GROMACS .gro file of C-alpha atoms in nm:
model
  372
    1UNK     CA    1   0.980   1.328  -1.815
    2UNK     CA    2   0.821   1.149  -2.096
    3UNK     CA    3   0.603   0.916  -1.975
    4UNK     CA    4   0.529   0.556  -2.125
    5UNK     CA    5   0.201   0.358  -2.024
    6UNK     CA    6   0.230   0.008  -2.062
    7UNK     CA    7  -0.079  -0.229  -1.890
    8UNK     CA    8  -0.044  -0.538  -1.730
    9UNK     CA    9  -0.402  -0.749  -1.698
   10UNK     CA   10  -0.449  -0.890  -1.390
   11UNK     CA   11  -0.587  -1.183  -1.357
   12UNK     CA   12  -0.970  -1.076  -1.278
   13UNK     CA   13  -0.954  -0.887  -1.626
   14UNK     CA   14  -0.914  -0.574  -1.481
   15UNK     CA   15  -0.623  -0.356  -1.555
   16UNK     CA   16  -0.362  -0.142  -1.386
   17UNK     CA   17  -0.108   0.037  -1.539
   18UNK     CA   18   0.227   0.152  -1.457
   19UNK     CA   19   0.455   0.457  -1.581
   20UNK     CA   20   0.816   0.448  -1.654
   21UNK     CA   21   1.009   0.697  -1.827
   22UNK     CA   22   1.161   0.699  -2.170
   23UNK     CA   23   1.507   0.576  -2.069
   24UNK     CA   24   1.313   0.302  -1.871
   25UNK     CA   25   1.088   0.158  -2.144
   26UNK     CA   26   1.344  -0.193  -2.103
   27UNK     CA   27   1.145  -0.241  -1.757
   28UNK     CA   28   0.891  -0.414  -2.010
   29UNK     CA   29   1.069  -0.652  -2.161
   30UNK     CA   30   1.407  -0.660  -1.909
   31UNK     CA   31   1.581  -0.844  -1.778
   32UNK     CA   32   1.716  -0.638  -1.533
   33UNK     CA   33   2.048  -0.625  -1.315
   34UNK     CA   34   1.923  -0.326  -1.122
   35UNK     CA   35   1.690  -0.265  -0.828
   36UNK     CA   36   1.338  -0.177  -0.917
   37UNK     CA   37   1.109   0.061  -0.711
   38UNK     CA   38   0.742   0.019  -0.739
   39UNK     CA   39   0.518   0.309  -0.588
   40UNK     CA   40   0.152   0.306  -0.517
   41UNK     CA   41  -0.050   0.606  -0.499
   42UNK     CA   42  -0.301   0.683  -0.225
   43UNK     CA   43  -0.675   0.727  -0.262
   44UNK     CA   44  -0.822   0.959  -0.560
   45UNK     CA   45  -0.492   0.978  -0.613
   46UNK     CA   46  -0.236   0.813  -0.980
   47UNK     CA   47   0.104   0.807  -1.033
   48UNK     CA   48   0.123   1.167  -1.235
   49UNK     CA   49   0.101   1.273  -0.877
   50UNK     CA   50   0.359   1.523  -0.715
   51UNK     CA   51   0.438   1.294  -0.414
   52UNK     CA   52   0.476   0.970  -0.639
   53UNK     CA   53   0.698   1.174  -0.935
   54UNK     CA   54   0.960   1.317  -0.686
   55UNK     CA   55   1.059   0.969  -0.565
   56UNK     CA   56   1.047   0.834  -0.863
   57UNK     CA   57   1.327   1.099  -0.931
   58UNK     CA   58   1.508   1.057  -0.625
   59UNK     CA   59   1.581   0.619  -0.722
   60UNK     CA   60   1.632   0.696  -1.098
   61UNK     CA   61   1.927   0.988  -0.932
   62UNK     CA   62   2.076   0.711  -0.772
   63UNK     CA   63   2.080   0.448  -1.106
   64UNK     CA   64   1.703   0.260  -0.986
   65UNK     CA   65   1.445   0.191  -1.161
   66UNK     CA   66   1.092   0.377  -1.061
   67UNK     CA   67   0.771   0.217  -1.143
   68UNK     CA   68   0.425   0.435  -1.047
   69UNK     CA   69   0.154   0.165  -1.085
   70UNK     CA   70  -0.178   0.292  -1.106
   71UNK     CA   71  -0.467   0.127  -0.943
   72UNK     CA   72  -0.775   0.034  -1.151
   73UNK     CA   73  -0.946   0.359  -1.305
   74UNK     CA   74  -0.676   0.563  -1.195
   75UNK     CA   75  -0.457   0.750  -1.386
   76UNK     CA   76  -0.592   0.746  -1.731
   77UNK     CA   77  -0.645   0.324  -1.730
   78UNK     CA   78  -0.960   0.257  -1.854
   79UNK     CA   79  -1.155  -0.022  -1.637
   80UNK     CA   80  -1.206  -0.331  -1.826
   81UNK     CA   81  -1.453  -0.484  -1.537
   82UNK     CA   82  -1.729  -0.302  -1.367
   83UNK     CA   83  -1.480  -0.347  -1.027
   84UNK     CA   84  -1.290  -0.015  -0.961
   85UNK     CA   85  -0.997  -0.031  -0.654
   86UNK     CA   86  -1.044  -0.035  -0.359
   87UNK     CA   87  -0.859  -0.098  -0.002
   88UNK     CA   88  -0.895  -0.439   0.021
   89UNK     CA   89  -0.759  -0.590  -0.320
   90UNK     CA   90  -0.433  -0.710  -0.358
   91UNK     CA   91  -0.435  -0.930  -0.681
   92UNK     CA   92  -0.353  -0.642  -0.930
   93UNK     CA   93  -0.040  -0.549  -0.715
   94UNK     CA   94   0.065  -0.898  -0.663
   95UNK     CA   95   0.032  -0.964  -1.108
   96UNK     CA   96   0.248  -0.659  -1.115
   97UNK     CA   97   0.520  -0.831  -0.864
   98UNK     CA   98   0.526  -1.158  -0.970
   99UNK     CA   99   0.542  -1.005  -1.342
  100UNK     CA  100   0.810  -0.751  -1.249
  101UNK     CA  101   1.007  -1.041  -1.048
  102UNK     CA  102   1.049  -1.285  -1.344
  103UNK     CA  103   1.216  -1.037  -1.561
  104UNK     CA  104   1.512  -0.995  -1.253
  105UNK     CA  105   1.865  -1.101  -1.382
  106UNK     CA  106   1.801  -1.352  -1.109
  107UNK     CA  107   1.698  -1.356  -0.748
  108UNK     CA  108   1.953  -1.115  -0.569
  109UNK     CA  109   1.842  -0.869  -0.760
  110UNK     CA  110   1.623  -0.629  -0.569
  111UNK     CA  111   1.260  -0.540  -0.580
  112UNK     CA  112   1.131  -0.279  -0.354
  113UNK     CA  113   0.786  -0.124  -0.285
  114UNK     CA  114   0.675   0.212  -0.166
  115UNK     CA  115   0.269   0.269  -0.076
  116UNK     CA  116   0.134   0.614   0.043
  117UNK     CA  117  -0.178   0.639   0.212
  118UNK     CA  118  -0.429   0.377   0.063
  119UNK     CA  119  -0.142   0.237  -0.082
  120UNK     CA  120   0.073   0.210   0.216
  121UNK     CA  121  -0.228  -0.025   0.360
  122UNK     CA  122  -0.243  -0.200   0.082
  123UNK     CA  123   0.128  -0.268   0.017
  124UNK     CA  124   0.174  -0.409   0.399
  125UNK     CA  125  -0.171  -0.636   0.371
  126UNK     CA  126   0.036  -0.786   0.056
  127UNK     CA  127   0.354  -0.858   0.228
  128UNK     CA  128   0.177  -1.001   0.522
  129UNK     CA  129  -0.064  -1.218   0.315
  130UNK     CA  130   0.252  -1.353   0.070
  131UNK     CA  131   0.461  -1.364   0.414
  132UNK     CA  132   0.212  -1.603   0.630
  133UNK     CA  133   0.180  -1.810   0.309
  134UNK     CA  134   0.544  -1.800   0.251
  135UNK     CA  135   0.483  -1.705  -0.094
  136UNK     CA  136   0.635  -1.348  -0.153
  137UNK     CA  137   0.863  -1.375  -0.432
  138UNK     CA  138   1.259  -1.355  -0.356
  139UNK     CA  139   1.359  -1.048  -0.560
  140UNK     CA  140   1.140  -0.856  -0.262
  141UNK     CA  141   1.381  -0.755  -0.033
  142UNK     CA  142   1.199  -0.447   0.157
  143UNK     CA  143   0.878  -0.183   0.130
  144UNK     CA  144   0.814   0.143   0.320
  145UNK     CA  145   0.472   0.232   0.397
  146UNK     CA  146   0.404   0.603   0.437
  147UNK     CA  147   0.095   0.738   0.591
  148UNK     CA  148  -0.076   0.405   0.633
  149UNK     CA  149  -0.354   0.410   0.819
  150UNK     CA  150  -0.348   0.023   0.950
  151UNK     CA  151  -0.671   0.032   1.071
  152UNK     CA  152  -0.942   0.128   0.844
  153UNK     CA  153  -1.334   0.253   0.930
  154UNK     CA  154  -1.400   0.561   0.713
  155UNK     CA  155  -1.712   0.592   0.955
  156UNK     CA  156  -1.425   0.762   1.163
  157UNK     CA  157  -1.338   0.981   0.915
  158UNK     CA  158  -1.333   1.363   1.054
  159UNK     CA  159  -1.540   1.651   0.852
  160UNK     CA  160  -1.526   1.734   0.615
  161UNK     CA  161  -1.254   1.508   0.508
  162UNK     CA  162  -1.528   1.203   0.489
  163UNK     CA  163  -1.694   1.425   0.234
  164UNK     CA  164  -1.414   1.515   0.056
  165UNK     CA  165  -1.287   1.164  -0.024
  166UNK     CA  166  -1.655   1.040  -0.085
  167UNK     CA  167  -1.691   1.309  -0.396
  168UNK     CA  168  -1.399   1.237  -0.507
  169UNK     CA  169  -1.470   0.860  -0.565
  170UNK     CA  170  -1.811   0.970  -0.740
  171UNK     CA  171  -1.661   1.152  -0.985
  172UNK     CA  172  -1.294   0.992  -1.027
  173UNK     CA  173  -1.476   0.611  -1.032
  174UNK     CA  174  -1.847   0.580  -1.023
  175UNK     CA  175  -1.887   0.869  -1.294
  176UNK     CA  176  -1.628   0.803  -1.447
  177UNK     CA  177  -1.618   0.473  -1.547
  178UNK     CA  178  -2.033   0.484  -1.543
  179UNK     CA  179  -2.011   0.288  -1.913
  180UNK     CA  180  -1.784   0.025  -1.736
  181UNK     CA  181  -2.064  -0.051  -1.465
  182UNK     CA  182  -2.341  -0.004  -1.675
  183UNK     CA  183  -2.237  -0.335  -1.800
  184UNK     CA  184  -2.365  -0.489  -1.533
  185UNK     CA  185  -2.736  -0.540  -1.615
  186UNK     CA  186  -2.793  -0.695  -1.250
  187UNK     CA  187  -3.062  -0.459  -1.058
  188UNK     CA  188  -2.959  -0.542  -0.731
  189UNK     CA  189  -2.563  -0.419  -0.863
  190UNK     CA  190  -2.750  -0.115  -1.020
  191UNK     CA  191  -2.943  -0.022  -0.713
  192UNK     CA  192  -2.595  -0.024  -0.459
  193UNK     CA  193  -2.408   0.134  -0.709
  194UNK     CA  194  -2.676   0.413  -0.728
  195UNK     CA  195  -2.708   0.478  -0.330
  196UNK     CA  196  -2.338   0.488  -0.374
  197UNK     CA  197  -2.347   0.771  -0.544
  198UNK     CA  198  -2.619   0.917  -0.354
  199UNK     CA  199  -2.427   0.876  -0.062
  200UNK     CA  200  -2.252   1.189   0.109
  201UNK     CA  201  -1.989   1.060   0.299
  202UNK     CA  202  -1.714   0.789   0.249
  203UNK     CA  203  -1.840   0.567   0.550
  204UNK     CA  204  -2.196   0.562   0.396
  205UNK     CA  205  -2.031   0.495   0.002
  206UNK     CA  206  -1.824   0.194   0.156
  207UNK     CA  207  -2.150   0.024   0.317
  208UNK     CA  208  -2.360   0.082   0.007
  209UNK     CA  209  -2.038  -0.020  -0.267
  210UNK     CA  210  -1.934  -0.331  -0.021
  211UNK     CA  211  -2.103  -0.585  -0.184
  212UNK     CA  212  -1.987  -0.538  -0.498
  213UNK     CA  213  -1.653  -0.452  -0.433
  214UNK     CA  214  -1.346  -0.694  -0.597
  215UNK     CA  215  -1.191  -0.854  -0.330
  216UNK     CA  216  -0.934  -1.151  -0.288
  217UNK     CA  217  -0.902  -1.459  -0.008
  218UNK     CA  218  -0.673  -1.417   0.292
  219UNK     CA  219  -0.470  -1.742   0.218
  220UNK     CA  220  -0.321  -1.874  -0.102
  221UNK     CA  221  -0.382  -1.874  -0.388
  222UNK     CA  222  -0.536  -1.559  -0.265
  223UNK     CA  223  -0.849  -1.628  -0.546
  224UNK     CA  224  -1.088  -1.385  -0.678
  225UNK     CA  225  -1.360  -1.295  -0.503
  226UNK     CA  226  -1.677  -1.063  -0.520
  227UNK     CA  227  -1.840  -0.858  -0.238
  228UNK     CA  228  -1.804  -0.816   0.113
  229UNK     CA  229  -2.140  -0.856   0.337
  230UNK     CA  230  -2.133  -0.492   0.487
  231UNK     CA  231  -1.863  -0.218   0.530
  232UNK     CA  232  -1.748  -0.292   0.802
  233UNK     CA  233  -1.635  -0.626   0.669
  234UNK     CA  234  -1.516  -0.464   0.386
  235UNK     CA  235  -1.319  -0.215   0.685
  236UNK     CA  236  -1.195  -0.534   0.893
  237UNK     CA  237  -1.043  -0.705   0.559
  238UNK     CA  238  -0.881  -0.406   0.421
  239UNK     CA  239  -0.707  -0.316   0.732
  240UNK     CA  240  -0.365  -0.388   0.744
  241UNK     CA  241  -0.281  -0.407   1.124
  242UNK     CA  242  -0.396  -0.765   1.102
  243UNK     CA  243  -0.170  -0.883   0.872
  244UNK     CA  244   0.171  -0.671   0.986
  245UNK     CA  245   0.268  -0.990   1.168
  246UNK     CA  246   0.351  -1.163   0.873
  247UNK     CA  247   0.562  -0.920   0.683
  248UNK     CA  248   0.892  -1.098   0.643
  249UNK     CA  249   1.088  -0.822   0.479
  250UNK     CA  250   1.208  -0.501   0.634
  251UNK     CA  251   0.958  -0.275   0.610
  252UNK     CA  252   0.977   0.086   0.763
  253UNK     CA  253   0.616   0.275   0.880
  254UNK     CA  254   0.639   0.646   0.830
  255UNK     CA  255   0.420   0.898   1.024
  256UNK     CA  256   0.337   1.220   1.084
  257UNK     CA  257   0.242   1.335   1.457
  258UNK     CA  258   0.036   1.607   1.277
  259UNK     CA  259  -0.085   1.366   0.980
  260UNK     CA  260  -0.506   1.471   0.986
  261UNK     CA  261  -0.635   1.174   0.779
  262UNK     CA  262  -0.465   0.871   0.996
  263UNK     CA  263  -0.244   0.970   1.305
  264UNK     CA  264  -0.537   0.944   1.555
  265UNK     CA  265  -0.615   0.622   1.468
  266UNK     CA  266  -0.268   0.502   1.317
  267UNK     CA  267  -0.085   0.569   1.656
  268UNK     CA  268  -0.351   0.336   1.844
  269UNK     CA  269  -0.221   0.035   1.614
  270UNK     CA  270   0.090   0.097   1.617
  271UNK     CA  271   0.286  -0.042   1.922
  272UNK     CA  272   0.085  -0.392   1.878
  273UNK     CA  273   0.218  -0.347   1.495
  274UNK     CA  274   0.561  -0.291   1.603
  275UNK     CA  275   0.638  -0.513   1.886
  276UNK     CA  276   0.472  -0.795   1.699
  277UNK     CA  277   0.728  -0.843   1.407
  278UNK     CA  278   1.097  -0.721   1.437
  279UNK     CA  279   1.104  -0.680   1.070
  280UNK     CA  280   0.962  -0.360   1.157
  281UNK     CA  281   1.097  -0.005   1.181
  282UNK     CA  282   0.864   0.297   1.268
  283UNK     CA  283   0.979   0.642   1.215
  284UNK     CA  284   0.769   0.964   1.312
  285UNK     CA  285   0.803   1.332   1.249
  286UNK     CA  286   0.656   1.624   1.431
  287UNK     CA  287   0.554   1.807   1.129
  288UNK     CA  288   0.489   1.677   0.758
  289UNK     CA  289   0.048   1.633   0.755
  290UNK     CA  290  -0.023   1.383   0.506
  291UNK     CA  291   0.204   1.302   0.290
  292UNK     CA  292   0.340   1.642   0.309
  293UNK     CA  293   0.708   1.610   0.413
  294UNK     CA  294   0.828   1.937   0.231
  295UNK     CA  295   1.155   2.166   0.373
  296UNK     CA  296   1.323   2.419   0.215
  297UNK     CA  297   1.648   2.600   0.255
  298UNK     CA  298   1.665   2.835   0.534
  299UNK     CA  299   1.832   3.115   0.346
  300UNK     CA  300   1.536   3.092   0.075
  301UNK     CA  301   1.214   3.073   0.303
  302UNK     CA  302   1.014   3.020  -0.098
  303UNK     CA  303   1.192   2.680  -0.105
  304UNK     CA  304   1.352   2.575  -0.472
  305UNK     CA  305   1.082   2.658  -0.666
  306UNK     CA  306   0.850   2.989  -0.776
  307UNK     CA  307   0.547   2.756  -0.574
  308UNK     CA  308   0.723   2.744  -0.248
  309UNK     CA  309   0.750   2.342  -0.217
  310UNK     CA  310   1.110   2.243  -0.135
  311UNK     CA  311   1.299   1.880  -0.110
  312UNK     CA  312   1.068   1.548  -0.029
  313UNK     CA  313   1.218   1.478   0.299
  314UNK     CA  314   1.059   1.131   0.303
  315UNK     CA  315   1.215   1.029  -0.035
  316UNK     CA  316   1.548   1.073   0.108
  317UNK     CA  317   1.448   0.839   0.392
  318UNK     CA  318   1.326   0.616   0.171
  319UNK     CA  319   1.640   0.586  -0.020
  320UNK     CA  320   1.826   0.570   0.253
  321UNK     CA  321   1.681   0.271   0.400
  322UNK     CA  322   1.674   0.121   0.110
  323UNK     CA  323   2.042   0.154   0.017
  324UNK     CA  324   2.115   0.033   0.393
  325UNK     CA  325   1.877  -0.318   0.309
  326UNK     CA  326   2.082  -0.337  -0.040
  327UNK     CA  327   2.374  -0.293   0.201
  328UNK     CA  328   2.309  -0.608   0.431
  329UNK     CA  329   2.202  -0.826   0.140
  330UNK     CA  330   2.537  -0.741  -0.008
  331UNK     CA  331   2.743  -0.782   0.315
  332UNK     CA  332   2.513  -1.148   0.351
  333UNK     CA  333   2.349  -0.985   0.717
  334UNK     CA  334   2.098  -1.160   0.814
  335UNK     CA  335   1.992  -1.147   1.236
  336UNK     CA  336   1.772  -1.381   1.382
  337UNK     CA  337   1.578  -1.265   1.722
  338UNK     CA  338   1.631  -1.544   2.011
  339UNK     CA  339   1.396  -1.799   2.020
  340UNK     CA  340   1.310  -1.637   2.355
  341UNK     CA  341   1.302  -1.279   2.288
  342UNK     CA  342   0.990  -1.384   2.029
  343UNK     CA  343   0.843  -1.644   2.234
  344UNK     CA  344   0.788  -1.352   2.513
  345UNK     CA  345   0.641  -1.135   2.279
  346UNK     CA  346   0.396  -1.360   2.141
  347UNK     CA  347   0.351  -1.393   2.514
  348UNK     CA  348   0.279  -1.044   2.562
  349UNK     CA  349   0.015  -1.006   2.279
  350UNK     CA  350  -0.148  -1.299   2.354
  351UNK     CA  351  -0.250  -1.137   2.742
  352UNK     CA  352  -0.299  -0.815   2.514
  353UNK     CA  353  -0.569  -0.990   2.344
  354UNK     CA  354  -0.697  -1.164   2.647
  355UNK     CA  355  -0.697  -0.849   2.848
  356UNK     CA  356  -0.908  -0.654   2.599
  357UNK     CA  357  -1.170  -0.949   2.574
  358UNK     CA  358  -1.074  -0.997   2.140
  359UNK     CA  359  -1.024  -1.308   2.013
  360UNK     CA  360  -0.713  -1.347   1.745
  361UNK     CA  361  -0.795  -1.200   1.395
  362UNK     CA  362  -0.852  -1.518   1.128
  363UNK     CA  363  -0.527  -1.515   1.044
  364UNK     CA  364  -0.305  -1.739   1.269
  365UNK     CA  365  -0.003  -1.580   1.479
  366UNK     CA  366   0.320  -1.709   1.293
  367UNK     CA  367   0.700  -1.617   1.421
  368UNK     CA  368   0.861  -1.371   1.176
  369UNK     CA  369   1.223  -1.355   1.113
  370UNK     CA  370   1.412  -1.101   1.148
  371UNK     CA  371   1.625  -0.905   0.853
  372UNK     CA  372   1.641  -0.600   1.034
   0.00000   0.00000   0.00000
């Protein structure tokens, strides 16, 4: 596939950049009668990835538009501020949206987004900041969120993945883009970003990086800010769990039981995640690691190709549901949960909360409407 690289600024002068193909090169300028599928990679991850290329081939199959955005200093973009990405920054994916959105035929024309991993969190924290503020533009009608960790403390991080993920932010971001944070002539930036790159695991990078980290308010107009105190306020703000609740879209959670990076601590979040908005769907699969949802044929145990990798089972899921949301827009479905159905499960969470001696996250607990 020929690949095109057009970049959108966002609006902290930083720049992402997203990858259509040649017969797509229109998604520029539109407009657009179509639906439109954004994907966002995971962590040391881009868009050229494996994972991200076969879905973008399974929408454009079907007639879609794929979009693989690239975070900051992924992927070839070259980073225009001394910020790289990071989990808790939602402000380039929300330029790309409402960008994307205003070159829709109109408003029943679909947008849908697709995260995986880093991007999964970081795709549901948008939807559930834009849905508490009620702010989420109309032409997004769903997301799926695939291997999302919800709750984020790379502290937790097993070995030697917290190694693994901590080199590869050295040398895909901090070395890098050294020229781009060498223009900071601030010691006290200089120093963090050095015993960030002295540091050996991820948990230890996050503490030391935190404070100068890009970063954006919970509420709108979700402004620009820089630096978190610590990491684990860095961890608290970036994790997504808090701000499920809000989501006012279907949105379906994939999981793997055997997913090393986040089941252990993903499958701790997410009954409170589910049972607190119906707009919710979880689906979980025995086998697939992360991201890894590969089969093949059973008369050709080398799958389709000389490397052994077969189908993306995932992608058709994703399709799937999102064909079936296209489906009820079409069809004008749209179910409400009884008043008292909800009211018992804020209930229910509330003497969660209680029970466990937490007080409610920052963000307040809003009834969400059901599409599903």
């Amino acid at each position: 596939i020929h690949i095109d690289n057009p970049t959108a600024s966002s609006s902290s002068d930083g720049s992402s950049n997203n990858n259509f193909n040649e017969e797509q090169r229109q998604a520029v300028k539109g407009p657009h009668g179509v639906p439109v599928i954004i994907l966002l990679h995971g962590i040391n991850n881009s868009a050229e990835f494996g994972y991200i290329r076969s879905m973008m081939n399974s929408c454009t199959k079907r007639g879609w538009i794929a979009v693989g955005m690239n975070m900051r200093g992924c992927g070839g973009v070259h980073l225009a501020t001394p910020r790289g990405y990071n989990g808790a920054y939602t402000g380039d994916l929300r330029s790309v949206l409402s960008t994307i959105s205003h070159r829709m035929v109109n408003l029943d024309v679909p947008i849908f987004i697709a995260g995986y991993s880093l991007g999964a969190n970081l795709i549901t924290k948008y939807l559930g900041e834009e849905g508490l503020a009620g702010t989420l533009p109309k032409n997004v009608k769903g997301a799926m969120s695939l291997g999302n960790p919800l709750k984020i403390n790379s502290n937790n991080l097993k070995i030697p993945w917290n190694w693994v993920l901590a080199a590869g932010i050295k040398t895909g971001v901090l070395l890098k883009h050294r020229r781009a944070f060498q223009q900071m002539k601030c010691k006290s930036f200089q120093e963090k970003m050095h015993s960030a790159l002295m540091a050996s695991t991820l948990g230890a990078l996050d503490d030391h990086a935190s404070p100068c980290m890009i970063r954006n308010e919970k509420h709108y107009p979700f402004s620009t800010r820089v630096g978190f105190d610590n990491g684990q306020h860095y961890w608290d703000d970036s994790s997504s769990c808090h701000y499920i609740q809000h989501v006012s879209v279907p949105l379906l959670l994939m999981l793997s039981k055997d997913d090393f990076l986040v089941s252990h601590v993903a499958e701790q979040w997410l009954p409170h995640c589910v049972e607190m908005n119906p707009n919710v769907m979880f689906v979980e699969s025995e086998t697939g690691g992360h991201l890894g949802w590969h089969f093949v044929d059973g008369n050709n145990p080398f799958g389709s190709n000389p490397f052994g990798r077969g189908a993306n089972w995932a992608d058709g899921c994703c399709c799937k549901f999102i064909e079936s949301v296209i489906l009820m827009q079409r069809h004008g479905y749209y179910h409400e949960e009884e008043e008292d159905f909800i009211e018992k499960r804020n209930v229910i969470s509330s003497r969660r909360g209680r029970a466990a001696g937490k007080v409610s996250t920052e963000l307040p607990t809003t009834r969400a409407r059901s599409r599903l």
